Amino acid sequence: MKKDLLNTSKNFLSKLFLHRSKKAYNSLEELPIAKWWAICDGEFTKLIIDGSFTQLELYNIYIKLLQDYYDSFGTTEQHAKFVNARYEYAIRLAEYIQTQDGTSKMFLLMAKEDLKEATPTKSNDKDISLMELIVNLEKSLGFPLDKNTLSTYKFYSYLKNNG
């Protein structure tokens, strides 16, 4: 009887700890394009498939995915400068939160100013929504695309070859 109770307890605890595992999107091949666009707008929680992550963990996953994007599709110098400024700001913020000292605060304020300067401004005539791009691709490809299931990699591959 005690042995059965012990086995039941072990099974319950192992299921409990297995449930607490965490998983996030780690490749452009599996990440839906709709989530990628939200992530690029700062919604890093869209990276989470299961479990919980710190903002710094999510930001590091984002940086890895962004590097994969650059390696596969390239980027502009302005965008690279913006991404680097965002990364530097996130690192400085994490350091300041941890240390709460004057030097860290000074570096944080400097990184914030660099980020402001590097942040692109929106111009209404040049912005295009994800749905507009999908509609244009659908016309070009001749078949429908679902933004919630289409991988980021496939989307940009289609765009590169048909855009």
Coordinates of C-alpha atoms in Angstrom, one line a residue:
M1 CA 0.0 0.0 0.0
K2 CA 2.8 2.4 0.9
K3 CA 4.6 1.5 -2.2
D4 CA 1.6 2.3 -4.4
L5 CA 1.2 5.6 -2.6
L6 CA 4.8 6.4 -3.2
N7 CA 4.6 5.5 -6.9
T8 CA 1.5 7.6 -7.3
S9 CA 3.2 10.6 -5.6
K10 CA 6.2 10.2 -7.8
N11 CA 4.0 10.2 -10.9
F12 CA 2.1 13.2 -9.8
L13 CA 5.3 15.2 -9.0
S14 CA 6.9 14.2 -12.3
K15 CA 3.8 15.4 -14.3
L16 CA 3.8 18.6 -12.2
F17 CA 7.4 19.3 -13.1
L18 CA 7.1 18.3 -16.7
H19 CA 4.2 20.7 -17.0
R20 CA 6.4 23.5 -15.8
S21 CA 8.8 23.1 -18.7
K22 CA 9.1 26.0 -21.0
K23 CA 9.2 26.2 -24.8
A24 CA 9.6 29.1 -27.2
Y25 CA 9.8 29.5 -31.0
N26 CA 13.5 29.1 -31.8
S27 CA 13.4 29.1 -35.6
L28 CA 11.9 31.2 -38.4
E29 CA 10.8 27.9 -40.0
E30 CA 8.3 27.3 -37.2
L31 CA 7.4 30.8 -36.2
P32 CA 4.1 32.1 -37.8
I33 CA 4.6 35.4 -39.6
A34 CA 1.7 37.1 -37.7
K35 CA 3.6 36.4 -34.4
W36 CA 6.9 37.6 -35.9
W37 CA 5.4 41.0 -36.8
A38 CA 3.9 41.3 -33.3
I39 CA 7.3 40.3 -31.8
C40 CA 9.1 43.0 -34.0
D41 CA 6.6 45.5 -32.5
G42 CA 7.9 44.6 -29.0
E43 CA 5.4 41.8 -28.0
F44 CA 8.1 39.3 -27.0
T45 CA 5.6 37.2 -25.2
K46 CA 4.4 36.0 -28.6
L47 CA 7.6 33.9 -28.7
I48 CA 6.3 31.7 -25.9
I49 CA 4.8 28.3 -26.8
D50 CA 4.6 27.0 -23.2
G51 CA 5.9 28.1 -19.8
S52 CA 7.2 31.4 -18.6
F53 CA 10.3 33.3 -19.5
T54 CA 12.0 36.5 -18.3
Q55 CA 12.0 39.5 -20.6
L56 CA 15.7 39.1 -21.0
E57 CA 15.4 35.5 -22.0
L58 CA 12.7 36.4 -24.6
Y59 CA 14.8 39.3 -25.9
N60 CA 17.8 37.0 -26.4
I61 CA 15.6 34.5 -28.3
Y62 CA 14.4 37.5 -30.4
I63 CA 18.0 38.5 -31.1
K64 CA 18.9 35.0 -32.2
L65 CA 15.8 34.9 -34.6
L66 CA 16.7 38.3 -35.9
Q67 CA 20.2 37.2 -36.7
D68 CA 18.8 34.2 -38.5
Y69 CA 16.6 36.6 -40.5
Y70 CA 19.6 38.8 -41.4
D71 CA 21.6 35.7 -42.4
S72 CA 18.8 34.5 -44.6
F73 CA 17.4 37.7 -46.0
G74 CA 19.7 40.6 -45.2
T75 CA 18.8 44.0 -43.8
T76 CA 19.4 47.7 -44.1
E77 CA 22.0 49.6 -42.2
Q78 CA 19.4 51.8 -40.6
H79 CA 17.5 48.8 -39.3
A80 CA 20.6 47.1 -38.0
K81 CA 21.5 50.3 -36.1
F82 CA 18.0 50.4 -34.6
V83 CA 18.2 46.7 -33.5
N84 CA 21.6 47.2 -32.0
A85 CA 20.3 50.2 -30.1
R86 CA 17.3 48.3 -28.8
Y87 CA 19.6 45.4 -27.7
E88 CA 22.0 47.8 -25.9
Y89 CA 19.1 49.5 -24.1
A90 CA 17.8 46.1 -22.9
I91 CA 21.2 45.1 -21.6
R92 CA 21.7 48.4 -19.9
L93 CA 18.2 48.3 -18.3
A94 CA 18.9 44.8 -17.0
E95 CA 22.2 45.9 -15.5
Y96 CA 20.5 48.9 -13.9
I97 CA 17.7 46.9 -12.4
Q98 CA 20.3 44.5 -11.0
T99 CA 22.7 47.1 -9.6
Q100 CA 20.7 50.3 -9.0
D101 CA 23.9 52.3 -9.1
G102 CA 24.6 55.7 -10.6
T103 CA 27.0 54.4 -13.3
S104 CA 24.5 51.9 -14.6
K105 CA 21.8 54.6 -14.6
M106 CA 24.1 56.9 -16.6
F107 CA 24.8 54.2 -19.2
L108 CA 21.0 53.4 -19.3
L109 CA 20.2 57.0 -20.1
M110 CA 22.8 57.1 -22.8
A111 CA 21.5 53.9 -24.3
K112 CA 17.9 55.3 -24.2
E113 CA 19.1 58.4 -26.1
D114 CA 20.8 56.3 -28.7
L115 CA 17.7 54.3 -29.1
K116 CA 15.6 57.4 -29.7
E117 CA 18.0 58.5 -32.3
A118 CA 18.0 55.1 -34.1
T119 CA 14.3 54.6 -33.9
P120 CA 12.8 54.9 -37.4
T121 CA 9.9 57.3 -37.8
K122 CA 6.8 56.2 -39.6
S123 CA 5.7 57.8 -42.7
N124 CA 2.2 57.1 -43.8
D125 CA 3.0 56.7 -47.5
K126 CA 5.6 54.1 -47.0
D127 CA 4.1 51.9 -44.3
I128 CA 2.4 48.7 -45.5
S129 CA 0.6 46.3 -43.3
L130 CA 1.2 42.5 -43.1
M131 CA -2.2 41.9 -44.6
E132 CA -1.4 44.1 -47.6
L133 CA 1.8 42.2 -48.2
I134 CA -0.1 38.9 -47.9
V135 CA -2.8 40.0 -50.4
N136 CA -0.1 41.1 -52.9
L137 CA 1.7 37.8 -52.5
E138 CA -1.5 35.8 -52.9
K139 CA -2.1 37.6 -56.2
S140 CA 1.4 36.9 -57.3
L141 CA 1.5 33.3 -56.2
G142 CA -2.1 32.4 -57.1
F143 CA -3.0 30.7 -53.9
P144 CA -4.2 31.9 -50.4
L145 CA -1.8 32.4 -47.5
D146 CA -2.7 32.2 -43.8
K147 CA -0.8 34.6 -41.6
N148 CA -1.3 32.5 -38.5
T149 CA 0.2 29.3 -40.0
L150 CA 2.6 30.6 -42.7
S151 CA 6.1 30.4 -41.3
T152 CA 8.2 33.6 -41.2
Y153 CA 10.9 31.9 -43.3
K154 CA 8.4 30.9 -46.1
F155 CA 6.8 34.4 -46.0
Y156 CA 10.1 36.2 -46.6
S157 CA 11.2 33.6 -49.1
Y158 CA 8.0 34.2 -51.1
L159 CA 8.4 37.9 -50.7
K160 CA 12.0 37.9 -51.9
N161 CA 11.2 35.8 -54.9
N162 CA 7.8 37.4 -55.9
G163 CA 7.8 40.8 -54.3

